[in-house]
Amino acid sequence: MEHAGNILPNVLQAVGHTPLIALQRVIPGNGAQIAVKFEAVNPGGSIKDRIAGALIDSAERDGRLRAGGTIVEATAGNTGIALAMAAAVKGYQALFVVPEKMSPDKIAILKAFGASVRIVPEAPRNDPDNYQNIAKRLAEEVPGGCYMGQFEQEANALAHFNTTGPEIWEASGERVAAVVAGAGTGGTITGIGRYLKQKNPDILVIGADPVGSIFTGPVAPFKIEGMGEDYYPATLDMDVVDRWVAVADEEAFAMCRRLAHEEGILAGGSSGAMVHVAVRVAESLPAGSLVVAVAPDTGRNYLSNIFNG
Ligand code: PMP
């Protein structure tokens, strides 16, 4: 149907074009600048809204996902929320497998979009009971099931190469000196990193990594949700990352609360990790340099844990 004026045809068209916001109080002492890529304003509340449409398009094109089928995915929550939103628009069912450490707030949002959720205990990547392996099996068992494969599909990093990267480049006035992102699937840092390096190979691509994640090793449990892994996902291009910086749960959560209290930016724990690392990186750069920290999701996802008390 044609729509007059500025009416969007559906909610999925409201994804992306998020703001780059300068920090005013959480700043280094040397005159360098930090700006946050505020992904919370996506309609599903996270950066993962950007990949949902791309994953579905590619599954439809390959014939893996057919009309009335069921989208199945392993998710820390945000990809599920994004896919559940898209499933509602496009008439698919949705079933998600989520590790039990993820916040109850994200589970409630998945259900609010009409999705089914299986919460499973943490298990190493090569264990048959790992959430990704369970989701793959379920996709074969459920009639019309399709495993979306955010940890494998090229559509993931490509969505960030096509949207998040160019938005950062343009909104920074083409003067971003360094970008800080985390890696869960690695799609964000790979897509943004490839785009920015193509524009200017001197731009530093910094990976923030929870203490306990494999990129800064050794592997151990950690509380930050959505980033950090115990293996190297196919969707992460290690060559695009100049440096990894480890960040402890408490450093990330303390910064997450500072962003809310001092900047009015209600973002999640991984955003706290990115900004914590961005301050360190900015301190090592000349005055006037701009460091962009990707803030992947909304703090509303963590009202019951990070912001509780
Ligand atoms: N932070 C949060 C809160 C996330 O949900 C995700 C996605 N899992 C990430 C960071 C990391 O993004 P990516 O999967 O693109 O590496």
XYZ file of N, CA and C in Angstrom, residues 118-236:
357
model
N 12.980 -20.730 25.397
C 13.553 -21.823 26.205
C 14.786 -21.268 26.898
N 14.789 -21.300 28.217
C 15.956 -20.849 28.972
C 16.773 -22.079 29.354
N 18.069 -22.069 29.009
C 18.893 -23.273 29.207
C 20.151 -22.937 30.013
N 20.681 -23.926 30.775
C 21.908 -23.675 31.544
C 23.088 -23.372 30.622
N 24.070 -22.639 31.155
C 25.287 -22.347 30.388
C 26.008 -23.659 30.078
N 26.532 -23.791 28.864
C 27.342 -24.969 28.507
C 28.355 -24.527 27.460
N 29.576 -25.100 27.482
C 30.598 -24.690 26.503
C 30.112 -24.901 25.072
N 30.706 -24.139 24.143
C 30.272 -24.142 22.744
C 30.214 -25.546 22.140
N 31.173 -26.419 22.482
C 31.226 -27.752 21.859
C 30.386 -28.801 22.596
N 29.680 -28.390 23.660
C 28.794 -29.296 24.404
C 27.456 -29.400 23.654
N 26.891 -30.610 23.489
C 25.593 -30.732 22.785
C 24.492 -29.888 23.441
N 24.644 -29.585 24.742
C 23.631 -28.781 25.440
C 23.927 -27.286 25.415
N 24.936 -26.856 24.643
C 25.170 -25.425 24.429
C 23.959 -24.826 23.715
N 23.605 -23.564 24.066
C 22.358 -22.986 23.547
C 22.295 -22.942 22.023
N 23.445 -22.747 21.365
C 23.429 -22.737 19.898
C 23.104 -24.123 19.340
N 23.664 -25.161 19.969
C 23.406 -26.526 19.484
C 21.950 -26.924 19.718
N 21.406 -26.501 20.875
C 19.992 -26.801 21.167
C 19.095 -26.113 20.127
N 19.388 -24.847 19.828
C 18.566 -24.101 18.863
C 18.614 -24.760 17.481
N 19.806 -25.210 17.076
C 19.922 -25.882 15.763
C 19.071 -27.143 15.724
N 19.104 -27.935 16.808
C 18.296 -29.168 16.855
C 16.807 -28.840 16.808
N 16.405 -27.825 17.599
C 14.987 -27.446 17.641
C 14.490 -27.020 16.260
N 15.339 -26.303 15.529
C 14.949 -25.815 14.199
C 14.637 -26.986 13.264
N 15.319 -28.115 13.484
C 15.046 -29.301 12.647
C 13.788 -30.022 13.094
N 13.513 -29.962 14.396
C 12.343 -30.686 14.936
C 11.026 -29.951 14.673
N 11.046 -28.621 14.801
C 9.809 -27.835 14.664
C 9.407 -27.781 13.190
N 8.134 -28.064 12.857
C 7.712 -27.973 11.445
C 7.898 -26.547 10.919
N 8.520 -26.404 9.761
C 8.748 -25.080 9.183
C 9.813 -24.284 9.919
N 10.601 -24.982 10.771
C 11.619 -24.288 11.568
C 12.799 -23.837 10.720
N 13.350 -22.673 11.034
C 14.537 -22.168 10.331
C 15.491 -21.563 11.343
N 16.701 -22.121 11.422
C 17.743 -21.583 12.310
C 18.361 -20.358 11.636
N 18.311 -19.219 12.323
C 18.728 -17.977 11.667
C 20.250 -17.833 11.573
N 20.981 -18.324 12.575
C 22.442 -18.421 12.464
C 23.197 -17.108 12.508
N 22.888 -16.253 13.503
C 23.612 -14.976 13.602
C 25.119 -15.162 13.815
N 25.543 -16.317 14.336
C 26.967 -16.562 14.576
C 27.688 -17.064 13.324
N 26.935 -17.283 12.250
C 27.520 -17.857 11.028
C 27.239 -17.045 9.769
N 26.078 -16.391 9.728
C 25.631 -15.772 8.478
C 26.366 -14.461 8.168
N 26.789 -14.311 6.905
C 27.468 -13.072 6.487
C 26.559 -11.858 6.589
N 25.235 -12.089 6.522
C 24.271 -10.980 6.582
C 24.451 -10.163 7.862
N 24.957 -10.775 8.926
C 25.137 -10.107 10.212
C 26.132 -8.935 10.080
N 27.400 -9.242 9.791
C 28.407 -8.174 9.669
C 28.062 -7.213 8.531
N 27.472 -7.746 7.473
C 27.124 -6.925 6.311
C 26.117 -5.826 6.689
N 25.178 -6.148 7.577
C 24.197 -5.142 8.012
C 24.908 -3.963 8.676
N 25.966 -4.240 9.433
C 26.715 -3.155 10.089
C 27.631 -2.433 9.108
N 28.174 -3.165 8.141
C 28.984 -2.544 7.090
C 28.120 -1.561 6.289
N 26.882 -1.944 6.058
C 25.992 -1.121 5.226
C 25.316 0.014 5.981
N 25.147 -0.106 7.300
C 24.386 0.930 8.032
C 25.172 1.554 9.187
N 25.545 0.759 10.196
C 26.178 1.323 11.397
C 27.488 2.034 11.065
N 28.322 1.398 10.245
C 29.611 1.990 9.876
C 29.444 3.340 9.188
N 28.665 3.391 8.077
C 28.473 4.677 7.390
C 27.852 5.752 8.287
N 26.925 5.358 9.169
C 26.309 6.358 10.063
C 27.362 6.985 10.983
N 28.275 6.159 11.514
C 29.325 6.683 12.410
C 30.255 7.611 11.627
N 30.641 7.182 10.444
C 31.559 7.964 9.598
C 30.955 9.347 9.289
N 29.691 9.346 8.881
C 29.059 10.608 8.487
C 28.776 11.502 9.688
N 28.206 10.924 10.768
C 27.838 11.752 11.932
C 29.067 12.314 12.638
N 30.221 11.650 12.497
C 31.445 12.153 13.139
C 32.103 13.228 12.278
N 31.501 13.571 11.160
C 32.134 14.531 10.259
C 33.420 13.970 9.675
N 33.442 12.639 9.502
C 34.578 11.924 8.912
C 35.847 12.107 9.734
N 35.709 12.326 11.058
C 36.926 12.555 11.858
C 37.062 11.607 13.046
N 36.331 10.470 13.012
C 36.484 9.489 14.089
C 37.911 8.937 14.078
N 38.563 8.960 15.279
C 39.944 8.466 15.379
C 39.973 7.017 15.834
N 39.002 6.644 16.675
C 38.944 5.269 17.193
C 37.496 4.902 17.464
N 37.186 3.617 17.283
C 35.843 3.132 17.602
C 35.986 1.947 18.549
N 35.120 1.916 19.574
C 35.156 0.826 20.556
C 33.846 0.045 20.465
N 33.949 -1.266 20.258
C 32.765 -2.132 20.226
C 33.115 -3.441 20.924
N 32.087 -4.189 21.309
C 32.315 -5.510 21.899
C 32.089 -6.572 20.843
N 32.334 -7.826 21.210
C 32.046 -8.913 20.280
C 31.303 -10.042 20.984
N 30.072 -10.266 20.519
C 29.321 -11.458 20.887
C 29.429 -12.377 19.685
N 28.642 -12.056 18.645
C 28.867 -12.726 17.356
C 30.096 -12.144 16.652
N 30.419 -10.879 16.974
C 31.481 -10.172 16.268
C 30.976 -9.426 15.049
N 29.684 -9.520 14.758
C 29.128 -8.862 13.581
C 29.294 -7.350 13.624
N 29.054 -6.764 14.787
C 29.141 -5.305 14.900
C 30.558 -4.818 14.613
N 31.532 -5.365 15.340
C 32.903 -4.847 15.217
C 33.477 -5.169 13.832
N 33.103 -6.304 13.270
C 33.601 -6.680 11.943
C 33.041 -5.751 10.870
N 31.731 -5.528 10.910
C 31.098 -4.692 9.883
C 31.520 -3.241 9.980
N 31.490 -2.690 11.209
C 31.895 -1.295 11.401
C 33.381 -1.143 11.071
N 34.188 -2.080 11.582
C 35.642 -2.005 11.394
C 36.014 -2.035 9.926
N 35.419 -2.950 9.191
C 35.738 -3.052 7.751
C 35.363 -1.757 7.027
N 34.204 -1.202 7.361
C 33.763 0.022 6.676
C 34.702 1.182 6.987
N 34.993 1.369 8.291
C 35.805 2.537 8.678
C 37.243 2.409 8.170
N 37.812 1.192 8.197
C 39.188 0.996 7.701
C 39.274 1.277 6.197
N 38.172 0.996 5.501
C 38.135 1.274 4.070
C 38.136 2.786 3.830
N 37.478 3.526 4.711
C 37.446 4.988 4.600
C 38.773 5.589 5.010
N 39.375 5.035 6.098
C 40.645 5.552 6.605
C 41.322 4.442 7.416
N 42.371 3.830 6.846
C 43.009 2.680 7.513
C 43.632 3.038 8.859
N 43.795 4.335 9.155
C 44.402 4.737 10.434
C 43.409 4.729 11.597
N 42.115 4.591 11.299
C 41.134 4.547 12.387
C 41.372 3.293 13.230
N 41.483 3.504 14.554
C 41.726 2.378 15.464
C 40.418 1.655 15.744
N 40.434 0.336 15.610
C 39.254 -0.478 15.946
C 39.602 -1.256 17.211
N 38.914 -0.889 18.303
C 39.245 -1.438 19.620
C 38.116 -2.365 20.080
N 38.468 -3.575 20.469
C 37.488 -4.516 21.012
C 37.489 -4.439 22.529
N 36.325 -4.169 23.117
C 36.187 -4.252 24.568
C 35.789 -5.692 24.877
N 36.399 -6.278 25.903
C 36.155 -7.702 26.149
C 36.011 -7.964 27.649
N 34.914 -8.619 28.063
C 34.759 -8.910 29.489
C 35.908 -9.784 30.009
N 36.364 -9.519 31.232
C 37.332 -10.422 31.867
C 36.638 -11.789 31.968
N 37.267 -12.823 31.418
C 36.646 -14.153 31.374
C 36.287 -14.564 29.948
N 36.332 -13.610 28.992
C 36.059 -13.938 27.591
C 37.363 -14.282 26.868
N 37.245 -15.076 25.816
C 38.408 -15.684 25.155
C 39.299 -14.676 24.420
N 38.728 -13.511 24.025
C 39.521 -12.592 23.192
C 40.662 -11.946 23.991
N 40.477 -11.880 25.314
C 41.582 -11.442 26.174
C 41.998 -12.557 27.126
N 41.250 -13.692 27.168
C 41.515 -14.917 27.904
C 41.987 -14.736 29.331
N 42.070 -15.749 30.205
C 41.520 -17.089 30.023
C 40.005 -17.128 30.274
N 39.342 -18.175 29.755
C 37.877 -18.265 29.828
C 37.407 -18.556 31.254
N 36.433 -17.775 31.710
C 35.844 -17.913 33.054
C 34.472 -17.242 33.007
N 33.593 -17.514 33.992
C 32.272 -16.871 33.963
C 32.363 -15.354 34.136
N 31.455 -14.609 33.511
C 31.348 -13.161 33.719
C 29.886 -12.778 33.595
N 29.540 -11.564 34.089
C 28.123 -11.177 34.159
C 27.654 -10.307 33.003
N 28.550 -9.573 32.363
C 28.154 -8.694 31.250
C 27.426 -9.541 30.210
N 26.283 -9.039 29.718
C 25.461 -9.812 28.778
C 25.668 -9.351 27.332
N 25.679 -10.323 26.417
C 25.645 -10.018 24.988
C 27.007 -9.929 24.336
N 28.078 -9.755 25.108
C 29.420 -9.687 24.521
C 30.365 -10.593 25.298
N 31.434 -11.025 24.616
C 32.373 -11.974 25.206
C 31.948 -13.389 24.862
N 32.932 -14.245 24.580
C 32.654 -15.619 24.131
C 33.655 -16.588 24.746
N 33.365 -17.886 24.584
C 34.340 -18.913 24.972
C 34.896 -19.626 23.738
N 34.637 -19.038 22.539
C 35.173 -19.584 21.287
C 35.206 -18.443 20.264
N 35.792 -18.699 19.080
C 35.896 -17.668 18.040
C 34.782 -17.847 17.011
N 33.740 -16.999 17.029
C 32.632 -17.163 16.079
C 33.076 -16.888 14.631
N 32.425 -17.564 13.687
C 32.755 -17.383 12.265
C 32.506 -15.946 11.818
N 31.578 -15.265 12.484
C 31.201 -13.901 12.080
C 32.159 -12.830 12.600
N 33.191 -13.230 13.347
C 34.177 -12.264 13.854
C 35.450 -12.338 13.028
